[in-house]
PDB file of C-alpha atoms in Angstrom:
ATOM      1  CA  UNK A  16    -137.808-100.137 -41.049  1.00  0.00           C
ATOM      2  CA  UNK A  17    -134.180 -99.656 -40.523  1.00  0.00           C
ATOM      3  CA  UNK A  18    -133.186 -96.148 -40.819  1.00  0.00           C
ATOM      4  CA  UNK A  19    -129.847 -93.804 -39.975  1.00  0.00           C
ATOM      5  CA  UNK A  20    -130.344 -90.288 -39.342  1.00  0.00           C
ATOM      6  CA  UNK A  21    -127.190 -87.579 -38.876  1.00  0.00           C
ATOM      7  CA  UNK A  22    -126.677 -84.230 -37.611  1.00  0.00           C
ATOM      8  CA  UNK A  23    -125.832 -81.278 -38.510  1.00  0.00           C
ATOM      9  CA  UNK A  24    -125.870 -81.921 -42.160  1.00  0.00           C
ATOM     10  CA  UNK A  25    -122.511 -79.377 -42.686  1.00  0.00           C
ATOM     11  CA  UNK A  26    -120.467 -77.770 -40.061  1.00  0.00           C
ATOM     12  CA  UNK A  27    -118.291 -75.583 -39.318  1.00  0.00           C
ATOM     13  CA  UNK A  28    -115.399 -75.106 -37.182  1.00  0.00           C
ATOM     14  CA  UNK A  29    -112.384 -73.200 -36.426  1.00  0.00           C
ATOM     15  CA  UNK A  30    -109.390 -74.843 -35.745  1.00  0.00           C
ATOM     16  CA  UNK A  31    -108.568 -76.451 -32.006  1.00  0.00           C
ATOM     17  CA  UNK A  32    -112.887 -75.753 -31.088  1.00  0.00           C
ATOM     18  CA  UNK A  33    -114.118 -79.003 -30.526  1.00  0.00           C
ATOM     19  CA  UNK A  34    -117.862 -80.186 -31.252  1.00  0.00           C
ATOM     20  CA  UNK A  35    -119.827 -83.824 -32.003  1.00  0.00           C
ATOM     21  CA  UNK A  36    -121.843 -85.273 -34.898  1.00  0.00           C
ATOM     22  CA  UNK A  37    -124.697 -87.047 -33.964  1.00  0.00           C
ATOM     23  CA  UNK A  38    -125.904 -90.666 -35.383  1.00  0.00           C
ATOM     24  CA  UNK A  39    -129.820 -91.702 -34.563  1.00  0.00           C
ATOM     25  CA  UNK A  40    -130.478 -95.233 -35.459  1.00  0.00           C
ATOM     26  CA  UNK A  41    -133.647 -97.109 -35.544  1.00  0.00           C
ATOM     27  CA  UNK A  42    -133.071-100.975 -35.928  1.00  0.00           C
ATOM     28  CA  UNK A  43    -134.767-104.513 -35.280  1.00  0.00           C
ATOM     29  CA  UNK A  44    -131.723-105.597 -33.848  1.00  0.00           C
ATOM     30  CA  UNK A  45    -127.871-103.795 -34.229  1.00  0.00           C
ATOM     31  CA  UNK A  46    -124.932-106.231 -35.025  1.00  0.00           C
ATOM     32  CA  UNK A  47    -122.606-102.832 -35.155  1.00  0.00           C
ATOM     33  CA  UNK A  48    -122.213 -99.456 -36.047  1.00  0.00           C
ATOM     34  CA  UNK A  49    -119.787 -97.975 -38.401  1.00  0.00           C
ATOM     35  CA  UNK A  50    -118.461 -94.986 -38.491  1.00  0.00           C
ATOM     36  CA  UNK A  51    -116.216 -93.848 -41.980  1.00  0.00           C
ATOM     37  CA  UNK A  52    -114.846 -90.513 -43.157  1.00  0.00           C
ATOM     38  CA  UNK A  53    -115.484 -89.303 -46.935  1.00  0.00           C
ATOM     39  CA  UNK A  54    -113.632 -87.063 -48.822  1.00  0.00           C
ATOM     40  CA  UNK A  55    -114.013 -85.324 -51.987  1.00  0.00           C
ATOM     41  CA  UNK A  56    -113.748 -87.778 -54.819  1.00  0.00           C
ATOM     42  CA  UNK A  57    -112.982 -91.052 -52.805  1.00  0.00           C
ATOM     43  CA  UNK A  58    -114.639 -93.954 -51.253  1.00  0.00           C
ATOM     44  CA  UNK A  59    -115.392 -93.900 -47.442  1.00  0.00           C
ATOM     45  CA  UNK A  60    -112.973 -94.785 -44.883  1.00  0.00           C
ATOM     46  CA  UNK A  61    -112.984 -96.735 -42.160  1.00  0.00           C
ATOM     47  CA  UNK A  62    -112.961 -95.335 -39.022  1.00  0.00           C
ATOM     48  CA  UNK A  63    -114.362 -97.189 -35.911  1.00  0.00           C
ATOM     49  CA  UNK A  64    -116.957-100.031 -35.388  1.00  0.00           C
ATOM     50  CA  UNK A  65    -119.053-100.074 -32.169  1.00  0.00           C
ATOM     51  CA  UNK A  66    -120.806-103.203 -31.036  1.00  0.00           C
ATOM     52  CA  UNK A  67    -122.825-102.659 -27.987  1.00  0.00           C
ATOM     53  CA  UNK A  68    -123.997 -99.280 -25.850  1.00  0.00           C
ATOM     54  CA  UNK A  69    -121.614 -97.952 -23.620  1.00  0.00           C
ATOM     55  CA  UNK A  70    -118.694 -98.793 -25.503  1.00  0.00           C
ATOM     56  CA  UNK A  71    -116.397 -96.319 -26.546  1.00  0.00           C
ATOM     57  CA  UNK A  72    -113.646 -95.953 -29.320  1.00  0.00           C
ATOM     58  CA  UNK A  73    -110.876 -93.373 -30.059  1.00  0.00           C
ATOM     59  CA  UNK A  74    -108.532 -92.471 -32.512  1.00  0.00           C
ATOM     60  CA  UNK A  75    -105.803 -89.269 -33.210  1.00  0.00           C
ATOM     61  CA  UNK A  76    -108.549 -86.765 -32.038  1.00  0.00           C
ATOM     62  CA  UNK A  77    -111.659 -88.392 -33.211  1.00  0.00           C
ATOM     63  CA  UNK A  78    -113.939 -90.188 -30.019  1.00  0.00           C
ATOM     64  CA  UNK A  79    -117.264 -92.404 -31.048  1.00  0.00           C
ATOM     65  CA  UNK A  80    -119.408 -93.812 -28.342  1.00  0.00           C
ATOM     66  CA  UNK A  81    -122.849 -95.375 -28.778  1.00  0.00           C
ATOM     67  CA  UNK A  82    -125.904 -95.830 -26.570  1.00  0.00           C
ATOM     68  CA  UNK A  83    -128.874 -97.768 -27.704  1.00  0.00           C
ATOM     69  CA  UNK A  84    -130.782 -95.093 -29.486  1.00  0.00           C
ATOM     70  CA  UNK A  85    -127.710 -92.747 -30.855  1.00  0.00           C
ATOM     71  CA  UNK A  86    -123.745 -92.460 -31.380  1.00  0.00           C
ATOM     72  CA  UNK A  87    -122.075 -89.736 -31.338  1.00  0.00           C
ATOM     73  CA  UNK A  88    -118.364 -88.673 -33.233  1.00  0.00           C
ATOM     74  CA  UNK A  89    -116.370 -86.574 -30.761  1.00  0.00           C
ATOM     75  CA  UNK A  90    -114.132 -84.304 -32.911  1.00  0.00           C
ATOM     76  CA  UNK A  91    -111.087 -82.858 -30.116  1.00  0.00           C
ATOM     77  CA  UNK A  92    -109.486 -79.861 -30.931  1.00  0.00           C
ATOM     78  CA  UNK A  93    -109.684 -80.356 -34.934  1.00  0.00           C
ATOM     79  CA  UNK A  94    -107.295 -79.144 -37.806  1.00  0.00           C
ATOM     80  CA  UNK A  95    -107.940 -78.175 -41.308  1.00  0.00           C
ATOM     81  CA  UNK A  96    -107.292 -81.926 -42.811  1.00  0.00           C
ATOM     82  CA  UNK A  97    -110.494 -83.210 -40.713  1.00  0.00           C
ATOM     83  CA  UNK A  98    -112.148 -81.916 -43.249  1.00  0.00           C
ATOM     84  CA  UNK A  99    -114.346 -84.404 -44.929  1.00  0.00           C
ATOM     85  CA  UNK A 100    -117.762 -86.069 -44.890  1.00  0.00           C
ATOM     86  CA  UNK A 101    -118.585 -87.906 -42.279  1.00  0.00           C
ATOM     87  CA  UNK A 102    -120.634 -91.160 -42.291  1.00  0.00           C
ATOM     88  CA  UNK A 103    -122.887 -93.557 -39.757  1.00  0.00           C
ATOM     89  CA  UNK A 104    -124.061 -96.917 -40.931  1.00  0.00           C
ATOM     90  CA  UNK A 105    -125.789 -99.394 -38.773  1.00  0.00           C
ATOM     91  CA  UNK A 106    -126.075-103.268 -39.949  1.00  0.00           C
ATOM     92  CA  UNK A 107    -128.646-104.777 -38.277  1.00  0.00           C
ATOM     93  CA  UNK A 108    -128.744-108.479 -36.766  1.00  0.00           C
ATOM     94  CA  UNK A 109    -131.518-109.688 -39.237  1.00  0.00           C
ATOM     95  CA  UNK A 110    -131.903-109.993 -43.265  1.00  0.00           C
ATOM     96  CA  UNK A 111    -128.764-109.678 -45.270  1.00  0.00           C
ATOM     97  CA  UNK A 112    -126.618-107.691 -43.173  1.00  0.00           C
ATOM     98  CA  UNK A 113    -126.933-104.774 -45.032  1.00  0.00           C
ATOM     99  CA  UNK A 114    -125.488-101.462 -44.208  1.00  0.00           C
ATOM    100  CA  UNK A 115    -128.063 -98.861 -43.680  1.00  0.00           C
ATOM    101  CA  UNK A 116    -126.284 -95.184 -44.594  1.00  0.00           C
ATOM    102  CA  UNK A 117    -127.189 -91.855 -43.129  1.00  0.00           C
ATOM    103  CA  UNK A 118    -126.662 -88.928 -45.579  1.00  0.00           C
ATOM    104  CA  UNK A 119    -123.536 -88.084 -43.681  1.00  0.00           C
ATOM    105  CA  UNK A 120    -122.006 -84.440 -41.843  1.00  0.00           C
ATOM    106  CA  UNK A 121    -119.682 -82.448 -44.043  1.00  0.00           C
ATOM    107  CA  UNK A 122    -117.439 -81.030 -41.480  1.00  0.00           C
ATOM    108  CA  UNK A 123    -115.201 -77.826 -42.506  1.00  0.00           C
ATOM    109  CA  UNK A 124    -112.090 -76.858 -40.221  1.00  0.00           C
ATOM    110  CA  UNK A 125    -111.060 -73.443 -40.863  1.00  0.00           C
ATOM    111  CA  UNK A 126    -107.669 -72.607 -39.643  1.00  0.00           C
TER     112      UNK A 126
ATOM    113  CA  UNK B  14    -101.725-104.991 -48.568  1.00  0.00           C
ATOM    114  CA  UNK B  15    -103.918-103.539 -51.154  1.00  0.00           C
ATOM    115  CA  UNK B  16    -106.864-101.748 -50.836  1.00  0.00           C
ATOM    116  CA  UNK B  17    -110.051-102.474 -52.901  1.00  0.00           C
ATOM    117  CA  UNK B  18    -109.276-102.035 -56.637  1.00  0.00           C
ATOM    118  CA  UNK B  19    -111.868-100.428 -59.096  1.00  0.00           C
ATOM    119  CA  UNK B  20    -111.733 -99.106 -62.740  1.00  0.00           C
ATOM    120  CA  UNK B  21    -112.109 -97.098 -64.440  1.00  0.00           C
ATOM    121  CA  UNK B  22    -112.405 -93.907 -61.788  1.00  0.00           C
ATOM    122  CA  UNK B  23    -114.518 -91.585 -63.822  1.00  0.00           C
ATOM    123  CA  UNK B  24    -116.739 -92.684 -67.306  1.00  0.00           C
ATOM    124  CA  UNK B  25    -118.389 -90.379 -69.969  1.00  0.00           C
ATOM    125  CA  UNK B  26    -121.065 -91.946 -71.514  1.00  0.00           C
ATOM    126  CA  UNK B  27    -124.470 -90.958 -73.734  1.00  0.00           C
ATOM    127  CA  UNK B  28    -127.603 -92.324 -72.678  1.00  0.00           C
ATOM    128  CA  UNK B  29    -128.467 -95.894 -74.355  1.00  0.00           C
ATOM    129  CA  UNK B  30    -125.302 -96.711 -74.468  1.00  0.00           C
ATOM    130  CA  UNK B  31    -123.971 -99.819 -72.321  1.00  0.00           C
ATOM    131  CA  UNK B  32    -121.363 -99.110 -69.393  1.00  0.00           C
ATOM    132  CA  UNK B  33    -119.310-101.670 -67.136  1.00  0.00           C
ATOM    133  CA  UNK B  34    -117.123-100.925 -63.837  1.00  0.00           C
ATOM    134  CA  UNK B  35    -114.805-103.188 -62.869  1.00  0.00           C
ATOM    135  CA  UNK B  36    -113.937-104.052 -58.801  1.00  0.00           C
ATOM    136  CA  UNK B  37    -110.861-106.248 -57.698  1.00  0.00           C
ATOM    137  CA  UNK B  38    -111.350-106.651 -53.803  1.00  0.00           C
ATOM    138  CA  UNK B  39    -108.974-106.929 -51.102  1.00  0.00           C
ATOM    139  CA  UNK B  40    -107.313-110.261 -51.196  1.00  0.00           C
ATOM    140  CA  UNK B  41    -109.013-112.690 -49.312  1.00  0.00           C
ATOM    141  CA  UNK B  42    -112.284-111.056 -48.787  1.00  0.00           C
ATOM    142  CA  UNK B  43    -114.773-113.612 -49.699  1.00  0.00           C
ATOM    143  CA  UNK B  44    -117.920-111.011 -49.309  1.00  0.00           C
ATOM    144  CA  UNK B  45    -118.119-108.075 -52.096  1.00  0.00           C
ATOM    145  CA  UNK B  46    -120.610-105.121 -52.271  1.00  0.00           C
ATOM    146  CA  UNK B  47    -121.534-102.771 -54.911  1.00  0.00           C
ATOM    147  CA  UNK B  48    -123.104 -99.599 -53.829  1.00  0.00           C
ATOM    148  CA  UNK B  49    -124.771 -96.355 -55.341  1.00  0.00           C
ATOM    149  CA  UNK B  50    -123.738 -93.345 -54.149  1.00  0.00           C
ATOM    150  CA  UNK B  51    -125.547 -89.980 -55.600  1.00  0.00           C
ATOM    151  CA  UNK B  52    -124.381 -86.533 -54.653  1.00  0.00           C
ATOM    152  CA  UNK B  53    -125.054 -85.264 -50.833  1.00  0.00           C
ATOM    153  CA  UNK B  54    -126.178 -89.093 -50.339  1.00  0.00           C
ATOM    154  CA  UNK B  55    -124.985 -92.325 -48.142  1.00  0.00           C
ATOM    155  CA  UNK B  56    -124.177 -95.404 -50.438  1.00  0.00           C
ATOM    156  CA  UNK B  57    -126.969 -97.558 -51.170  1.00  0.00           C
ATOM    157  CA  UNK B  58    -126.450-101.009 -51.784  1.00  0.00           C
ATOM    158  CA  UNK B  59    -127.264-102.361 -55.069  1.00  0.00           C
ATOM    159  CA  UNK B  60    -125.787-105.999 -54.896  1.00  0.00           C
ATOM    160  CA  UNK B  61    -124.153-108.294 -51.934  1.00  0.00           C
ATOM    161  CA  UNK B  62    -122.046-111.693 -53.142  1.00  0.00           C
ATOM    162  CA  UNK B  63    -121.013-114.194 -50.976  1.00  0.00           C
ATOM    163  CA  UNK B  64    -118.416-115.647 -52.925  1.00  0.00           C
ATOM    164  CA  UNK B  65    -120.136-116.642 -56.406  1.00  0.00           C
ATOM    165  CA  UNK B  66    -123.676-116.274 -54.967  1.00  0.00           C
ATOM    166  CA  UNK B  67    -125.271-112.821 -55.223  1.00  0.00           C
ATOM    167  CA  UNK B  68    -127.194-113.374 -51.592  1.00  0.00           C
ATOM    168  CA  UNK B  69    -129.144-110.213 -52.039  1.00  0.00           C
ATOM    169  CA  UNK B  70    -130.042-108.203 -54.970  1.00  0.00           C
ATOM    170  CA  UNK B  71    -133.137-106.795 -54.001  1.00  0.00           C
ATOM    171  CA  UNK B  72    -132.106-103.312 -54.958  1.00  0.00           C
ATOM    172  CA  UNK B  73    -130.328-103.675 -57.727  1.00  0.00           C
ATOM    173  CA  UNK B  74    -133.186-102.769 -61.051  1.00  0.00           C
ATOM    174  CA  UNK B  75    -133.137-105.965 -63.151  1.00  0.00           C
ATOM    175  CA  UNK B  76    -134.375-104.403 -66.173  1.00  0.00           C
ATOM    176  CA  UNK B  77    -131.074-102.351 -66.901  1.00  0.00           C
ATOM    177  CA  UNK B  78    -128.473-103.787 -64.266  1.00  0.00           C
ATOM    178  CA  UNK B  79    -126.722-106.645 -63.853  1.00  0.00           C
ATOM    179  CA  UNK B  80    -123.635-107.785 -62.172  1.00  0.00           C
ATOM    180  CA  UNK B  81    -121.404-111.179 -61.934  1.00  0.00           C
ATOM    181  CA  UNK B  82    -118.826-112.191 -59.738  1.00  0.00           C
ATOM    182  CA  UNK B  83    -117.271-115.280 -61.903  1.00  0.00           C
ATOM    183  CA  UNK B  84    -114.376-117.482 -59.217  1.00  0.00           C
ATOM    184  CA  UNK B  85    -115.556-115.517 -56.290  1.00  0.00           C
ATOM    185  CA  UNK B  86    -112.797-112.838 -56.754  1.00  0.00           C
ATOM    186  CA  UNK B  87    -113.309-109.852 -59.462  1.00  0.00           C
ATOM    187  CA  UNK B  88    -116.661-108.056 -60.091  1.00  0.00           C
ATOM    188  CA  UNK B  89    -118.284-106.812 -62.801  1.00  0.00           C
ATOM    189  CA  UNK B  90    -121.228-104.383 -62.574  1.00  0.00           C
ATOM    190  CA  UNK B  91    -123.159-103.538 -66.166  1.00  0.00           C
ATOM    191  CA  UNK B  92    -125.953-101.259 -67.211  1.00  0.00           C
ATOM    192  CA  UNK B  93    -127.785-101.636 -70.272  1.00  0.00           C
ATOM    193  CA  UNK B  94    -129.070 -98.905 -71.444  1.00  0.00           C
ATOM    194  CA  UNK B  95    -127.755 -96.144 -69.686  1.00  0.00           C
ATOM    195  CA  UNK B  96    -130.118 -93.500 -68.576  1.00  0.00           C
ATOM    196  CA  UNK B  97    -129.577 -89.854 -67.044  1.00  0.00           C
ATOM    197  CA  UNK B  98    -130.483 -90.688 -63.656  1.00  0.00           C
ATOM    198  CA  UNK B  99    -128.037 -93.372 -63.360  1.00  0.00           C
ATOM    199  CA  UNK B 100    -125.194 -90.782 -63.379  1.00  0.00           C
ATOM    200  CA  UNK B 101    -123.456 -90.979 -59.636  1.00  0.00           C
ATOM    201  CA  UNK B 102    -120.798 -92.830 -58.125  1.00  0.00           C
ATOM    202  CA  UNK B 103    -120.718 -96.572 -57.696  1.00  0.00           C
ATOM    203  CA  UNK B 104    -118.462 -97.672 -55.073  1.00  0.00           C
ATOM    204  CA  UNK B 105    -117.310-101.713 -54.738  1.00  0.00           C
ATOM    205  CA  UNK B 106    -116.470-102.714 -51.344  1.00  0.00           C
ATOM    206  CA  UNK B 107    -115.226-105.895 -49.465  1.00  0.00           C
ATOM    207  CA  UNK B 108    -115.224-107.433 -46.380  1.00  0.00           C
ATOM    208  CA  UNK B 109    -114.123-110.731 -44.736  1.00  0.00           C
ATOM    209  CA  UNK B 110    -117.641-112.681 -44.156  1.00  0.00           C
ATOM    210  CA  UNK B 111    -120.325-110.555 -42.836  1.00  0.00           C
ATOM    211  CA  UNK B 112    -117.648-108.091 -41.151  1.00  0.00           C
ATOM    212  CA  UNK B 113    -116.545-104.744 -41.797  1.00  0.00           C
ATOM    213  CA  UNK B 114    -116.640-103.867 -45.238  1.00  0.00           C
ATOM    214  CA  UNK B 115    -113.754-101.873 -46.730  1.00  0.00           C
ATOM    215  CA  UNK B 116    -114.426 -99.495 -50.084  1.00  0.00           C
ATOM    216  CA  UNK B 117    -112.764 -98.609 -53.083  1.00  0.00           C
ATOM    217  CA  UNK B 118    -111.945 -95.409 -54.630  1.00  0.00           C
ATOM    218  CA  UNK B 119    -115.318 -95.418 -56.759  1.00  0.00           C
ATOM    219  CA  UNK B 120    -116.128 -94.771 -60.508  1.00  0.00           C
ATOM    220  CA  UNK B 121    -117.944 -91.799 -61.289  1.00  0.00           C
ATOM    221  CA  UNK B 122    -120.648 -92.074 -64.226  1.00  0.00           C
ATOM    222  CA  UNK B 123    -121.779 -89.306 -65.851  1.00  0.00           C
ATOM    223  CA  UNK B 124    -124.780 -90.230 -68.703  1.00  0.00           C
ATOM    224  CA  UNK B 125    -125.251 -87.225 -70.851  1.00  0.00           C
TER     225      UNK B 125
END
């Protein structure tokens, strides 16, 4: 069975002190990964797809990379409006194409 | 361009009583999704169209919910009667084929 799991489920950093949020992924066969950011009373946002391990994707200060088992969303030297939920969804290569949600990292930036 | 339209953003209803959302998608997007999203949860897909053709609906409960997607555009997703547990947020989103799917704003139900 397809599944998504994410860590931490909340945390918390002070402005500028980097950290990562972690995506496990089990899947038959991975046709991408999606990473989108969440916040309070809006749909998700689209932040990066990544199609195969090893490669890597980067945007303002936010860096995802994905090996076969895991991805991971680099957060460099954050400020206050990173602030949101954080999600992971895989879509796997067989069925309908689905995409399989983890319950997401709420990230707070203090400044 | 426009982003994936859906209305209304927030509904008060009693339980029993029907509800609809509306979802306009982003132009050109022939693939629409609607998703259930409860509190301190990922979305979970209720419905998939492919164009007209709902290609899976294998999560969405039959009993209560149904959904259409008349000309392949707009999107309507109804439930019939309402109960408490259905209060969350149902999000619409689009994408172009099988790719990555873009999401609207959400409507929040709350079934008192």
């Amino acid at each position: 069975e397809d599944q998504v799991t994410q860590s931490p489920e909340a945390l918390r950093l002070q402005e500028g002190e980097s950290s990562s949020l972690n995506c496990s992924y089990t899947v038959s066969g991975l046709r991408g990964l999606f990473w989108y950011r969440q916040d309070p009373g809006k749909g998700p946002e689209f932040l990066f797809t990544l199609y195969s391990a090893g490669e890597e994707k980067e945007k303002e200060r936010l860096k995802a990379t994905l090996t076969k088992k895991e991805s991971f969303l680099h957060i460099t030297a954050p400020k206050p409006e990173d602030s949101a939920t954080y999600l992971c969804a895989v879509q796997s290569t067989s069925g309908t194409y689905k995409y399989i949600f983890g319950t997401g990292t709420r990230l707070k930036v203090l400044a | 361009e426009a982003g994936v339209v859906q209305s209304p953003r927030y509904k008060i209803i009693e339980k029993k009583q029907p509800v609809a959302f509306w979802c306009n998608p982003i132009s050109g997007h022939n693939t629409l999704y609607w998703y259930l999203q409860n509190l301190g949860q990922g979305p979970e897909l209720l419905i998939r169209y492919e164009n007209e053709e709902a290609v899976d609906d294998s999560q969405l409960p039959k009993d209560r919910f149904s959904a259409e997607r008349l000309k392949g555009v707009d999107s309507t997703l109804k439930i019939q009667p309402a109960e408490l547990g259905d209060s969350a947020v149902y999000l619409c989103a689009s994408s172009l084929s099988s790719g990555t799917q873009y999401f609207g704003p959400g409507t929040r139900l709350t079934v008192l």
